[in-house]
Amino acid sequence: MLPFTEKVIQVIKKIPEGKVMTYGQIAKLSGHPKAARQVARILHSMSKKHHLPWHRVINAKGQIAIQDEATYYEQMMSLQAEGVEVDASGRVDLEKYRVNWQSDYIDLD
DNA sequence: AACGTGACGATTA
DNA sequence: CTAATCGCCACGT
């Protein structure tokens, strides 16, 4: 049983190129369905040190959830570079790009 | 052990 | 569609 934080990192590492997941999905797959905010916290502080594809993580509205302008732009560019369409308001088509893994794909715990 | 903190989410107006 | 409110909870301090 890995700690929540480690599971989150494992899940994020498995997001395929050209796809996205939401914070809530990741929280659920990591065993804490309501800890979406904690996922955000983890990314905010740990993404650089773990070489995570953090740019493939967006919020439930399908939007880039970054406050910082430069980082926001970076995420948008990274997504577009993988073929994910991002509109002018930073929104992605979840129906089209979201990974819809249930909770049985993973072999962690 | 208690407390503040969020790249959130669902609901309501 | 936007905006405000409230619930949520693992983790560092």
XYZ file of C-alpha atoms (C1' of nucleotides) in Angstrom:
135
model
C 0.000 0.000 0.000
C 1.768 3.080 -1.238
C 1.076 6.423 0.326
C -1.420 8.533 -1.498
C 1.229 10.878 -2.789
C 3.198 8.044 -4.379
C 0.127 6.592 -6.011
C -0.729 9.923 -7.492
C 2.715 10.143 -8.993
C 2.416 6.629 -10.420
C -0.926 7.406 -11.997
C 0.259 10.607 -13.574
C 3.254 8.856 -15.046
C 0.898 6.497 -16.855
C -1.110 9.126 -18.639
C -0.449 8.547 -22.338
C 0.822 11.227 -24.649
C -1.934 13.191 -26.282
C -4.374 12.421 -23.470
C -5.413 14.230 -20.317
C -6.869 13.398 -16.903
C -8.591 15.494 -14.287
C -7.470 16.002 -10.702
C -10.585 14.259 -9.468
C -9.973 11.196 -11.618
C -6.456 10.872 -10.356
C -7.568 11.225 -6.765
C -10.138 8.498 -7.275
C -7.682 6.118 -8.909
C -5.267 6.762 -6.088
C -7.765 5.622 -3.521
C -9.024 8.950 -2.202
C -11.940 10.018 -4.375
C -12.424 13.336 -2.629
C -8.814 14.416 -2.372
C -8.599 16.223 -5.682
C -7.191 19.276 -3.969
C -4.408 17.239 -2.535
C -3.510 16.071 -6.030
C -3.210 19.685 -7.017
C -1.023 20.365 -4.065
C 1.272 17.502 -4.943
C 1.685 18.708 -8.490
C 2.285 22.238 -7.405
C 5.175 21.229 -5.213
C 6.561 17.991 -6.668
C 6.142 18.102 -10.446
C 9.592 19.402 -11.234
C 11.424 16.840 -9.157
C 9.667 13.803 -10.588
C 9.642 14.638 -14.307
C 5.954 14.159 -14.437
C 3.759 14.906 -17.432
C 1.991 17.432 -15.247
C 0.694 19.254 -18.277
C -1.702 16.370 -18.954
C -3.604 17.158 -15.774
C -6.483 19.622 -15.943
C -9.605 20.343 -13.925
C -13.071 18.833 -14.222
C -14.254 21.651 -16.449
C -11.635 20.651 -18.969
C -9.642 23.797 -18.400
C -6.055 24.468 -17.576
C -6.074 25.283 -13.892
C -2.940 27.330 -13.598
C -2.757 30.714 -11.982
C 0.714 31.685 -13.058
C 0.709 33.066 -16.559
C 4.041 31.675 -17.704
C 3.278 28.200 -16.398
C -0.153 28.338 -17.934
C 1.362 29.099 -21.301
C 3.872 26.316 -20.861
C 1.109 23.812 -20.212
C -0.864 24.997 -23.188
C 2.136 24.659 -25.490
C 3.009 21.224 -24.159
C -0.493 19.968 -24.824
C -0.634 21.394 -28.292
C 2.726 19.837 -29.060
C 1.149 16.442 -28.344
C -1.801 17.122 -30.569
C -4.282 18.135 -27.887
C -6.396 21.033 -29.027
C -6.618 23.877 -26.537
C -8.974 26.733 -27.262
C -8.441 30.418 -26.563
C -9.768 30.127 -23.016
C -7.542 27.184 -22.193
C -10.255 24.612 -22.563
C -9.770 21.061 -23.814
C -12.466 18.732 -25.147
C -12.699 16.188 -22.367
C -14.926 13.838 -24.332
C -12.231 13.603 -26.907
C -9.004 13.641 -24.916
C -9.817 12.399 -21.454
C -8.484 9.012 -20.477
C -11.396 7.085 -19.081
C -9.682 4.483 -17.047
C -11.837 2.891 -14.423
C -10.056 1.782 -11.282
C -8.927 -1.627 -12.462
C -6.145 -0.813 -14.873
C -3.640 -0.139 -12.208
C -1.424 -2.603 -10.428
C -0.328 -0.458 -7.597
C -0.963 -0.864 -3.977
C -1.761 16.878 17.976
C -3.822 20.891 15.798
C -3.978 24.003 11.944
C -3.563 26.176 7.365
C -3.330 25.074 2.771
C -4.786 24.530 -2.011
C -3.076 23.358 -10.602
C -10.362 20.833 -7.011
C -15.439 19.585 -7.493
C -20.331 19.780 -7.156
C -24.090 22.659 -6.347
C -26.624 26.733 -6.409
C -28.158 31.380 -8.051
C -22.810 30.690 -19.978
C -20.391 33.046 -15.231
C -19.652 33.557 -10.191
C -20.053 32.572 -5.482
C -20.230 29.080 -1.668
C -19.257 25.196 0.659
C -17.376 20.587 1.360
C -13.412 18.143 1.055
C -8.731 15.951 3.048
C -3.523 14.403 2.919
C 0.419 16.652 4.123
C 3.971 19.895 5.831
C 4.789 22.642 9.672
